[in-house]
Amino acid sequence: MDAALEALYNRGDTADSGGGGGRSAGLGGSAPRVARWLGDIREYFPSTVVQVMQKDAMERLGLHQLLLEPEMMEAVEPDVHLVGTLLSLNRVMPDQARESARALVRKVVEDLERRVAQKTRSLVQGAIDRSARTHRPRRVSDIDWNATIRRNLAHYLPEHGTIVPQTLVGYGRRSQGVQKDVVLAIDQSGSMASSVVYASVFGAVLASMRTLRTSLVVFDTAVVDLTEQLTDPVEVLFGTQLGGGTHINKAIAYCQGLIDRPDDSIFVLISDLYEGGVRAEMLRRVASMQAAGVQVVVLLALSDEGAPFYDRENAAALAEMGVPAFACTPDVFPELMAAAIQGQPLTAWVDRQKDA
């Protein structure tokens, strides 16, 4: 354990990362030596620690190129950060390494889907069902008691201390038709790597629900519509290209063209808000969507990491328009979507999450 830690964190100088001199405990530039080290840390440390050490090795030792070798793919512990690194290398990856990378990415994606799918479907479908109202609920469990009491306050009988509910307000029965449209727009800049992974998985889960019509768009300086690939989030991820500039205004303009039922649409922009295009036009487009009835959600990050880097000026401008910009963890995202579907004020929802 000491040797494995020393190889990464206690090197004598930076020359060791290239294999030329330095302490003998270093990893050097040798793929076999790195592969052995990766095997050692998986044996000696829990997976959460292994993931941190792998991430540090990428940053401290520059092991990105070694990841292009298939034997390295088999040695690493798959996690969201590693998927982001592989996707950033997608365009330079040799074919043999690409197949190994795809298998590793699929393993991470399938694990994420198992974690988030059931909760997402349950909360989102429940929100869709409850967003519909009926005055003839068929079961007691379908009655919205708070709304029913408010509707019948005029029929309060003080001598009996009760309300006579002449009109019932209930939740609508489940419909198999499309109830809501969801458009996900994902920033592909390098800092958004983890968010891209999570958003692709959630997009696939939402797309599997027949009561939603889900579109997924990724962007940098160009805009790519990956909706047709939503049945396989791995294909979505390999259709992205992490890094490069950002043109948020262009992406929003494209997404506006996808929305034909604004009152029943939710637009989720996942971006650090560093705009390389026309800032004023971007803000006008968001205001226009909101005025038309679209529920607009801006996520600065969709990941388990801490406070993200983002353009505070643009975030403040959105907040003044009543569109809060905030980071969201994957565990809370299904609740966020449920709140948006029910038309809850998201500023209040964000405040409740902070208090919790």
mmCIF file of C-alpha atoms in Angstrom:
data_model
loop_
_atom_site.group_PDB
_atom_site.id
_atom_site.type_symbol
_atom_site.label_atom_id
_atom_site.label_comp_id
_atom_site.label_asym_id
_atom_site.label_seq_id
_atom_site.Cartn_x
_atom_site.Cartn_y
_atom_site.Cartn_z
ATOM 1 C CA MET A 1 0.000 0.000 0.000
ATOM 2 C CA ASP A 2 2.830 2.385 0.864
ATOM 3 C CA ALA A 3 4.587 1.713 -2.439
ATOM 4 C CA ALA A 4 1.375 2.275 -4.407
ATOM 5 C CA LEU A 5 0.766 5.601 -2.658
ATOM 6 C CA GLU A 6 4.420 6.643 -2.986
ATOM 7 C CA ALA A 7 4.409 6.018 -6.731
ATOM 8 C CA LEU A 8 1.655 8.589 -7.137
ATOM 9 C CA TYR A 9 2.032 11.114 -4.330
ATOM 10 C CA ASN A 10 5.644 11.054 -3.125
ATOM 11 C CA ARG A 11 7.722 11.380 -6.275
ATOM 12 C CA GLY A 12 11.062 13.144 -6.088
ATOM 13 C CA ASP A 13 10.505 15.259 -9.222
ATOM 14 C CA THR A 14 8.275 15.584 -12.253
ATOM 15 C CA ALA A 15 10.802 13.997 -14.581
ATOM 16 C CA ASP A 16 9.680 10.653 -13.229
ATOM 17 C CA SER A 17 6.357 10.930 -15.080
ATOM 18 C CA GLY A 18 8.208 10.554 -18.344
ATOM 19 C CA GLY A 19 10.208 7.545 -17.272
ATOM 20 C CA GLY A 20 13.536 9.403 -17.263
ATOM 21 C CA GLY A 21 15.167 9.206 -13.812
ATOM 22 C CA GLY A 22 13.617 10.241 -10.522
ATOM 23 C CA ARG A 23 12.537 7.950 -7.720
ATOM 24 C CA SER A 24 12.237 4.289 -8.595
ATOM 25 C CA ALA A 25 8.802 4.164 -6.961
ATOM 26 C CA GLY A 26 7.340 6.362 -9.689
ATOM 27 C CA LEU A 27 5.051 5.031 -12.390
ATOM 28 C CA GLY A 28 7.165 6.254 -15.286
ATOM 29 C CA GLY A 29 5.768 6.207 -18.801
ATOM 30 C CA SER A 30 5.526 2.439 -19.066
ATOM 31 C CA ALA A 31 2.103 0.996 -19.785
ATOM 32 C CA PRO A 32 2.899 -2.389 -18.154
ATOM 33 C CA ARG A 33 4.118 -0.650 -15.000
ATOM 34 C CA VAL A 34 0.988 1.527 -14.847
ATOM 35 C CA ALA A 35 -1.217 -1.511 -15.457
ATOM 36 C CA ARG A 36 0.439 -3.316 -12.526
ATOM 37 C CA TRP A 37 -0.023 -0.245 -10.344
ATOM 38 C CA LEU A 38 -3.710 -0.047 -11.274
ATOM 39 C CA GLY A 39 -4.100 -3.695 -10.353
ATOM 40 C CA ASP A 40 -2.349 -3.111 -7.025
ATOM 41 C CA ILE A 41 -4.524 -0.224 -5.943
ATOM 42 C CA ARG A 42 -7.680 -2.174 -6.815
ATOM 43 C CA GLU A 43 -6.428 -4.971 -4.575
ATOM 44 C CA TYR A 44 -5.338 -2.800 -1.645
ATOM 45 C CA PHE A 45 -7.943 -0.031 -1.531
ATOM 46 C CA PRO A 46 -11.770 0.269 -1.659
ATOM 47 C CA SER A 47 -13.264 1.321 -5.002
ATOM 48 C CA THR A 48 -14.056 4.862 -3.828
ATOM 49 C CA VAL A 49 -10.380 5.432 -2.980
ATOM 50 C CA VAL A 50 -9.288 3.791 -6.236
ATOM 51 C CA GLN A 51 -11.390 6.237 -8.236
ATOM 52 C CA VAL A 52 -9.765 9.203 -6.480
ATOM 53 C CA MET A 53 -6.274 7.806 -7.062
ATOM 54 C CA GLN A 54 -6.983 7.169 -10.752
ATOM 55 C CA LYS A 55 -8.272 10.713 -11.166
ATOM 56 C CA ASP A 56 -5.159 12.088 -9.442
ATOM 57 C CA ALA A 57 -2.924 9.940 -11.652
ATOM 58 C CA MET A 58 -4.534 11.451 -14.750
ATOM 59 C CA GLU A 59 -3.877 14.970 -13.506
ATOM 60 C CA ARG A 60 -0.448 14.502 -11.883
ATOM 61 C CA LEU A 61 1.185 12.040 -14.249
ATOM 62 C CA GLY A 62 -0.541 12.717 -17.567
ATOM 63 C CA LEU A 63 -1.660 9.133 -18.173
ATOM 64 C CA HIS A 64 -4.308 10.034 -20.745
ATOM 65 C CA GLN A 65 -2.365 8.643 -23.688
ATOM 66 C CA LEU A 66 -1.751 5.346 -21.889
ATOM 67 C CA LEU A 67 -5.522 4.945 -21.598
ATOM 68 C CA LEU A 68 -5.621 4.490 -25.346
ATOM 69 C CA GLU A 69 -4.047 1.041 -24.926
ATOM 70 C CA PRO A 70 -6.584 -1.810 -24.547
ATOM 71 C CA GLU A 71 -4.777 -3.525 -21.656
ATOM 72 C CA MET A 72 -5.092 -0.321 -19.669
ATOM 73 C CA MET A 73 -8.860 -0.328 -20.116
ATOM 74 C CA GLU A 74 -9.022 -3.719 -18.470
ATOM 75 C CA ALA A 75 -6.958 -2.568 -15.478
ATOM 76 C CA VAL A 76 -8.833 0.590 -14.484
ATOM 77 C CA GLU A 77 -11.800 0.878 -12.121
ATOM 78 C CA PRO A 78 -14.682 2.285 -14.192
ATOM 79 C CA ASP A 79 -16.377 5.425 -12.863
ATOM 80 C CA VAL A 80 -18.040 8.601 -14.135
ATOM 81 C CA HIS A 81 -14.819 10.643 -14.147
ATOM 82 C CA LEU A 82 -13.004 8.003 -16.170
ATOM 83 C CA VAL A 83 -15.859 7.933 -18.685
ATOM 84 C CA GLY A 84 -15.459 11.693 -19.092
ATOM 85 C CA THR A 85 -11.737 11.265 -19.739
ATOM 86 C CA LEU A 86 -12.354 8.550 -22.327
ATOM 87 C CA LEU A 87 -14.944 10.658 -24.114
ATOM 88 C CA SER A 88 -12.490 13.552 -24.338
ATOM 89 C CA LEU A 89 -10.065 11.136 -26.063
ATOM 90 C CA ASN A 90 -12.760 9.725 -28.335
ATOM 91 C CA ARG A 91 -11.527 11.377 -31.536
ATOM 92 C CA VAL A 92 -7.906 10.181 -31.150
ATOM 93 C CA MET A 93 -8.626 6.694 -29.869
ATOM 94 C CA PRO A 94 -7.428 3.771 -32.034
ATOM 95 C CA ASP A 95 -10.105 1.288 -33.105
ATOM 96 C CA GLN A 96 -8.884 -1.512 -30.830
ATOM 97 C CA ALA A 97 -8.919 0.749 -27.785
ATOM 98 C CA ARG A 98 -12.308 2.159 -28.790
ATOM 99 C CA GLU A 99 -14.011 -1.212 -28.356
ATOM 100 C CA SER A 100 -12.501 -1.615 -24.886
ATOM 101 C CA ALA A 101 -13.514 1.942 -24.029
ATOM 102 C CA ARG A 102 -17.065 1.335 -25.226
ATOM 103 C CA ALA A 103 -17.338 -1.751 -22.996
ATOM 104 C CA LEU A 104 -16.074 0.227 -20.009
ATOM 105 C CA VAL A 105 -18.479 3.104 -20.679
ATOM 106 C CA ARG A 106 -21.392 0.675 -21.032
ATOM 107 C CA LYS A 107 -20.575 -0.861 -17.656
ATOM 108 C CA VAL A 108 -20.718 2.551 -15.967
ATOM 109 C CA VAL A 109 -23.903 3.555 -17.830
ATOM 110 C CA GLU A 110 -25.729 0.334 -16.947
ATOM 111 C CA ASP A 111 -24.807 0.792 -13.295
ATOM 112 C CA LEU A 112 -26.121 4.371 -13.340
ATOM 113 C CA GLU A 113 -29.336 3.295 -15.046
ATOM 114 C CA ARG A 114 -29.968 0.686 -12.344
ATOM 115 C CA ARG A 115 -29.498 3.382 -9.708
ATOM 116 C CA VAL A 116 -31.687 6.111 -11.188
ATOM 117 C CA ALA A 117 -34.281 4.509 -13.471
ATOM 118 C CA GLN A 118 -36.856 3.300 -10.959
ATOM 119 C CA LYS A 119 -36.894 6.495 -8.883
ATOM 120 C CA THR A 120 -37.025 8.685 -11.975
ATOM 121 C CA ARG A 121 -39.923 6.812 -13.573
ATOM 122 C CA SER A 122 -41.855 6.648 -10.301
ATOM 123 C CA LEU A 123 -41.535 10.334 -9.387
ATOM 124 C CA VAL A 124 -41.958 11.703 -12.903
ATOM 125 C CA GLN A 125 -44.958 9.517 -13.751
ATOM 126 C CA GLY A 126 -46.543 10.355 -10.418
ATOM 127 C CA ALA A 127 -46.062 14.055 -11.131
ATOM 128 C CA ILE A 128 -47.649 13.693 -14.568
ATOM 129 C CA ASP A 129 -50.648 11.875 -13.113
ATOM 130 C CA ARG A 130 -51.080 14.448 -10.349
ATOM 131 C CA SER A 131 -50.738 17.404 -12.703
ATOM 132 C CA ALA A 132 -54.071 16.357 -14.254
ATOM 133 C CA ARG A 133 -57.267 17.206 -12.336
ATOM 134 C CA THR A 134 -60.740 15.674 -12.307
ATOM 135 C CA HIS A 135 -63.954 16.462 -10.433
ATOM 136 C CA ARG A 136 -64.986 12.800 -10.453
ATOM 137 C CA PRO A 137 -62.164 10.867 -8.754
ATOM 138 C CA ARG A 138 -62.875 7.141 -8.870
ATOM 139 C CA ARG A 139 -61.041 6.150 -5.694
ATOM 140 C CA VAL A 140 -60.454 7.758 -2.301
ATOM 141 C CA SER A 141 -56.702 7.619 -2.985
ATOM 142 C CA ASP A 142 -57.273 9.793 -6.085
ATOM 143 C CA ILE A 143 -58.756 12.694 -4.065
ATOM 144 C CA ASP A 144 -56.584 15.784 -3.603
ATOM 145 C CA TRP A 145 -57.748 16.610 -0.066
ATOM 146 C CA ASN A 146 -56.038 19.997 0.198
ATOM 147 C CA ALA A 147 -57.606 21.220 -3.053
ATOM 148 C CA THR A 148 -60.988 19.711 -2.097
ATOM 149 C CA ILE A 149 -61.020 21.500 1.277
ATOM 150 C CA ARG A 150 -60.111 24.825 -0.319
ATOM 151 C CA ARG A 151 -62.829 24.396 -2.947
ATOM 152 C CA ASN A 152 -65.510 23.678 -0.296
ATOM 153 C CA LEU A 153 -64.710 26.180 2.472
ATOM 154 C CA ALA A 154 -68.058 27.867 1.800
ATOM 155 C CA HIS A 155 -69.784 24.666 2.906
ATOM 156 C CA TYR A 156 -68.279 24.570 6.398
ATOM 157 C CA LEU A 157 -70.788 23.540 9.136
ATOM 158 C CA PRO A 158 -69.580 25.069 12.422
ATOM 159 C CA GLU A 159 -72.091 23.147 14.538
ATOM 160 C CA HIS A 160 -70.553 19.894 13.272
ATOM 161 C CA GLY A 161 -66.984 21.181 12.887
ATOM 162 C CA THR A 162 -66.755 19.787 9.382
ATOM 163 C CA ILE A 163 -66.945 20.644 5.697
ATOM 164 C CA VAL A 164 -69.517 19.176 3.341
ATOM 165 C CA PRO A 165 -67.532 18.441 0.141
ATOM 166 C CA GLN A 166 -70.104 19.182 -2.535
ATOM 167 C CA THR A 167 -67.312 19.241 -5.140
ATOM 168 C CA LEU A 168 -64.437 16.789 -5.119
ATOM 169 C CA VAL A 169 -61.080 17.611 -6.658
ATOM 170 C CA GLY A 170 -58.997 14.605 -7.632
ATOM 171 C CA TYR A 171 -56.008 13.530 -9.621
ATOM 172 C CA GLY A 172 -56.594 12.446 -13.191
ATOM 173 C CA ARG A 173 -56.266 8.825 -14.195
ATOM 174 C CA ARG A 174 -53.058 7.714 -15.835
ATOM 175 C CA SER A 175 -52.919 8.386 -19.554
ATOM 176 C CA GLN A 176 -50.766 6.546 -22.059
ATOM 177 C CA GLY A 177 -50.582 9.549 -24.386
ATOM 178 C CA VAL A 178 -47.835 12.172 -24.397
ATOM 179 C CA GLN A 179 -48.495 14.606 -21.543
ATOM 180 C CA LYS A 180 -45.296 16.669 -21.439
ATOM 181 C CA ASP A 181 -42.414 17.561 -23.759
ATOM 182 C CA VAL A 182 -38.890 17.638 -22.288
ATOM 183 C CA VAL A 183 -35.927 19.180 -24.103
ATOM 184 C CA LEU A 184 -32.463 18.586 -22.613
ATOM 185 C CA ALA A 185 -29.663 20.837 -23.897
ATOM 186 C CA ILE A 186 -26.192 19.782 -22.708
ATOM 187 C CA ASP A 187 -23.036 21.881 -22.811
ATOM 188 C CA GLN A 188 -20.092 19.760 -24.057
ATOM 189 C CA SER A 189 -17.316 21.941 -22.641
ATOM 190 C CA GLY A 190 -14.606 20.018 -20.801
ATOM 191 C CA SER A 191 -15.730 21.098 -17.321
ATOM 192 C CA MET A 192 -19.153 19.525 -17.937
ATOM 193 C CA ALA A 193 -17.914 15.948 -18.474
ATOM 194 C CA SER A 194 -19.677 14.352 -15.487
ATOM 195 C CA SER A 195 -22.858 16.291 -16.243
ATOM 196 C CA VAL A 196 -22.854 14.980 -19.816
ATOM 197 C CA VAL A 197 -22.657 11.387 -18.557
ATOM 198 C CA TYR A 198 -25.490 11.755 -16.054
ATOM 199 C CA ALA A 199 -27.679 13.796 -18.407
ATOM 200 C CA SER A 200 -27.367 11.166 -21.135
ATOM 201 C CA VAL A 201 -28.488 8.431 -18.747
ATOM 202 C CA PHE A 202 -31.418 10.479 -17.445
ATOM 203 C CA GLY A 203 -32.344 11.413 -21.010
ATOM 204 C CA ALA A 204 -32.552 7.733 -21.936
ATOM 205 C CA VAL A 205 -34.718 6.978 -18.887
ATOM 206 C CA LEU A 206 -37.097 9.860 -19.654
ATOM 207 C CA ALA A 207 -37.256 8.833 -23.314
ATOM 208 C CA SER A 208 -38.437 5.375 -22.259
ATOM 209 C CA MET A 209 -41.598 6.899 -20.732
ATOM 210 C CA ARG A 210 -44.477 7.073 -23.197
ATOM 211 C CA THR A 211 -46.099 9.993 -21.377
ATOM 212 C CA LEU A 212 -43.068 12.159 -22.198
ATOM 213 C CA ARG A 213 -41.639 13.276 -25.522
ATOM 214 C CA THR A 214 -37.950 13.750 -24.798
ATOM 215 C CA SER A 215 -35.374 15.469 -27.010
ATOM 216 C CA LEU A 216 -31.645 15.644 -26.311
ATOM 217 C CA VAL A 217 -29.332 18.228 -27.835
ATOM 218 C CA VAL A 218 -25.596 18.630 -27.203
ATOM 219 C CA PHE A 219 -23.637 21.717 -28.142
ATOM 220 C CA ASP A 220 -20.317 23.513 -28.167
ATOM 221 C CA THR A 221 -19.890 25.975 -31.039
ATOM 222 C CA ALA A 222 -22.074 23.602 -33.079
ATOM 223 C CA VAL A 223 -25.401 21.989 -32.168
ATOM 224 C CA VAL A 224 -26.070 18.256 -32.556
ATOM 225 C CA ASP A 225 -29.464 16.620 -32.028
ATOM 226 C CA LEU A 226 -28.969 13.130 -30.538
ATOM 227 C CA THR A 227 -32.633 12.375 -29.875
ATOM 228 C CA GLU A 228 -32.695 9.395 -32.236
ATOM 229 C CA GLN A 229 -29.914 7.737 -30.220
ATOM 230 C CA LEU A 230 -31.645 8.093 -26.845
ATOM 231 C CA THR A 231 -32.519 4.406 -26.771
ATOM 232 C CA ASP A 232 -28.823 3.746 -26.114
ATOM 233 C CA PRO A 233 -27.084 6.267 -23.824
ATOM 234 C CA VAL A 234 -23.687 4.797 -24.734
ATOM 235 C CA GLU A 235 -24.238 5.842 -28.345
ATOM 236 C CA VAL A 236 -25.284 9.268 -27.094
ATOM 237 C CA LEU A 237 -22.048 9.613 -25.141
ATOM 238 C CA PHE A 238 -19.892 8.569 -28.068
ATOM 239 C CA GLY A 239 -21.775 11.114 -30.146
ATOM 240 C CA THR A 240 -20.508 13.924 -27.922
ATOM 241 C CA GLN A 241 -17.203 15.748 -28.258
ATOM 242 C CA LEU A 242 -16.007 17.159 -24.956
ATOM 243 C CA GLY A 243 -14.041 20.397 -25.009
ATOM 244 C CA GLY A 244 -13.961 23.375 -27.343
ATOM 245 C CA GLY A 245 -15.929 26.623 -27.284
ATOM 246 C CA THR A 246 -19.518 27.250 -26.271
ATOM 247 C CA HIS A 247 -22.402 28.875 -28.146
ATOM 248 C CA ILE A 248 -25.386 28.707 -25.796
ATOM 249 C CA ASN A 249 -27.505 31.139 -27.788
ATOM 250 C CA LYS A 250 -27.302 28.944 -30.895
ATOM 251 C CA ALA A 251 -28.320 25.873 -28.874
ATOM 252 C CA ILE A 252 -31.315 27.643 -27.318
ATOM 253 C CA ALA A 253 -32.413 28.868 -30.748
ATOM 254 C CA TYR A 254 -32.389 25.282 -32.040
ATOM 255 C CA CYS A 255 -34.299 24.019 -28.996
ATOM 256 C CA GLN A 256 -36.955 26.713 -29.449
ATOM 257 C CA GLY A 257 -37.702 25.135 -32.809
ATOM 258 C CA LEU A 258 -38.398 21.803 -31.084
ATOM 259 C CA ILE A 259 -41.071 23.253 -28.806
ATOM 260 C CA ASP A 260 -44.566 23.397 -30.274
ATOM 261 C CA ARG A 261 -46.559 23.092 -27.012
ATOM 262 C CA PRO A 262 -44.959 25.678 -24.712
ATOM 263 C CA ASP A 263 -47.506 25.308 -21.907
ATOM 264 C CA ASP A 264 -46.694 21.596 -21.703
ATOM 265 C CA SER A 265 -42.928 21.844 -22.239
ATOM 266 C CA ILE A 266 -39.895 21.783 -19.955
ATOM 267 C CA PHE A 267 -36.551 23.084 -21.190
ATOM 268 C CA VAL A 268 -33.503 21.946 -19.196
ATOM 269 C CA LEU A 269 -30.247 23.745 -20.001
ATOM 270 C CA ILE A 270 -27.177 22.091 -18.444
ATOM 271 C CA SER A 271 -24.270 24.512 -18.793
ATOM 272 C CA ASP A 272 -21.638 26.504 -16.915
ATOM 273 C CA LEU A 273 -23.118 29.550 -18.726
ATOM 274 C CA TYR A 274 -19.815 30.728 -20.188
ATOM 275 C CA GLU A 275 -21.244 32.086 -23.412
ATOM 276 C CA GLY A 276 -19.083 32.468 -26.509
ATOM 277 C CA GLY A 277 -21.985 33.772 -28.570
ATOM 278 C CA VAL A 278 -24.268 36.771 -28.139
ATOM 279 C CA ARG A 279 -25.060 37.040 -24.420
ATOM 280 C CA ALA A 280 -27.927 39.535 -24.718
ATOM 281 C CA GLU A 281 -29.627 37.396 -27.370
ATOM 282 C CA MET A 282 -29.263 34.298 -25.180
ATOM 283 C CA LEU A 283 -31.021 36.027 -22.291
ATOM 284 C CA ARG A 284 -33.770 37.335 -24.598
ATOM 285 C CA ARG A 285 -34.416 33.821 -25.883
ATOM 286 C CA VAL A 286 -34.748 32.437 -22.355
ATOM 287 C CA ALA A 287 -37.150 35.263 -21.466
ATOM 288 C CA SER A 288 -39.165 34.557 -24.615
ATOM 289 C CA MET A 289 -39.454 30.852 -23.816
ATOM 290 C CA GLN A 290 -40.535 31.605 -20.270
ATOM 291 C CA ALA A 291 -43.108 34.180 -21.419
ATOM 292 C CA ALA A 292 -44.585 31.624 -23.831
ATOM 293 C CA GLY A 293 -45.247 29.258 -20.915
ATOM 294 C CA VAL A 294 -42.197 26.966 -21.074
ATOM 295 C CA GLN A 295 -40.875 25.791 -17.704
ATOM 296 C CA VAL A 296 -37.162 26.692 -17.927
ATOM 297 C CA VAL A 297 -34.571 24.922 -15.740
ATOM 298 C CA VAL A 298 -30.875 25.875 -15.748
ATOM 299 C CA LEU A 299 -28.413 23.456 -14.131
ATOM 300 C CA LEU A 300 -24.843 24.606 -13.626
ATOM 301 C CA ALA A 301 -23.867 20.981 -13.032
ATOM 302 C CA LEU A 302 -25.560 17.586 -12.828
ATOM 303 C CA SER A 303 -23.006 15.681 -10.775
ATOM 304 C CA ASP A 304 -21.951 14.608 -7.290
ATOM 305 C CA GLU A 305 -19.098 17.102 -7.231
ATOM 306 C CA GLY A 306 -18.932 20.326 -5.217
ATOM 307 C CA ALA A 307 -19.695 23.881 -6.306
ATOM 308 C CA PRO A 308 -19.061 24.197 -10.057
ATOM 309 C CA PHE A 309 -17.250 26.963 -11.928
ATOM 310 C CA TYR A 310 -19.783 29.071 -13.792
ATOM 311 C CA ASP A 311 -20.453 32.543 -15.174
ATOM 312 C CA ARG A 312 -21.920 34.342 -12.166
ATOM 313 C CA GLU A 313 -23.058 37.342 -14.182
ATOM 314 C CA ASN A 314 -25.208 35.218 -16.477
ATOM 315 C CA ALA A 315 -26.524 33.201 -13.534
ATOM 316 C CA ALA A 316 -27.540 36.411 -11.755
ATOM 317 C CA ALA A 317 -29.244 37.717 -14.897
ATOM 318 C CA LEU A 318 -31.284 34.522 -15.167
ATOM 319 C CA ALA A 319 -32.214 34.690 -11.488
ATOM 320 C CA GLU A 320 -33.590 38.203 -12.008
ATOM 321 C CA MET A 321 -35.842 36.730 -14.688
ATOM 322 C CA GLY A 322 -37.125 34.134 -12.214
ATOM 323 C CA VAL A 323 -35.013 31.321 -13.677
ATOM 324 C CA PRO A 324 -32.754 30.018 -10.903
ATOM 325 C CA ALA A 325 -29.405 28.563 -11.996
ATOM 326 C CA PHE A 326 -28.082 25.953 -9.591
ATOM 327 C CA ALA A 327 -26.113 22.722 -9.333
ATOM 328 C CA CYS A 328 -28.061 19.489 -8.901
ATOM 329 C CA THR A 329 -26.964 16.052 -7.741
ATOM 330 C CA PRO A 330 -28.148 12.978 -9.691
ATOM 331 C CA ASP A 331 -30.113 11.745 -6.660
ATOM 332 C CA VAL A 332 -32.207 14.933 -6.595
ATOM 333 C CA PHE A 333 -32.735 15.311 -10.352
ATOM 334 C CA PRO A 334 -35.890 13.094 -10.461
ATOM 335 C CA GLU A 335 -37.464 15.273 -7.758
ATOM 336 C CA LEU A 336 -36.540 18.381 -9.735
ATOM 337 C CA MET A 337 -38.244 17.022 -12.852
ATOM 338 C CA ALA A 338 -41.330 16.092 -10.848
ATOM 339 C CA ALA A 339 -41.518 19.636 -9.442
ATOM 340 C CA ALA A 340 -41.121 21.137 -12.940
ATOM 341 C CA ILE A 341 -43.839 18.888 -14.381
ATOM 342 C CA GLN A 342 -46.247 19.946 -11.639
ATOM 343 C CA GLY A 343 -45.467 23.592 -12.359
ATOM 344 C CA GLN A 344 -44.042 24.324 -8.923
ATOM 345 C CA PRO A 345 -42.066 27.582 -8.548
ATOM 346 C CA LEU A 346 -38.510 26.333 -8.897
ATOM 347 C CA THR A 347 -37.004 29.176 -6.878
ATOM 348 C CA ALA A 348 -38.969 27.980 -3.845
ATOM 349 C CA TRP A 349 -38.052 24.362 -4.632
ATOM 350 C CA VAL A 350 -34.345 25.235 -4.702
ATOM 351 C CA ASP A 351 -34.652 27.080 -1.383
ATOM 352 C CA ARG A 352 -36.286 24.028 0.206
ATOM 353 C CA GLN A 353 -33.465 21.813 -1.040
ATOM 354 C CA LYS A 354 -30.877 24.159 0.479
ATOM 355 C CA ASP A 355 -32.694 24.168 3.811
ATOM 356 C CA ALA A 356 -32.839 20.366 3.780
#
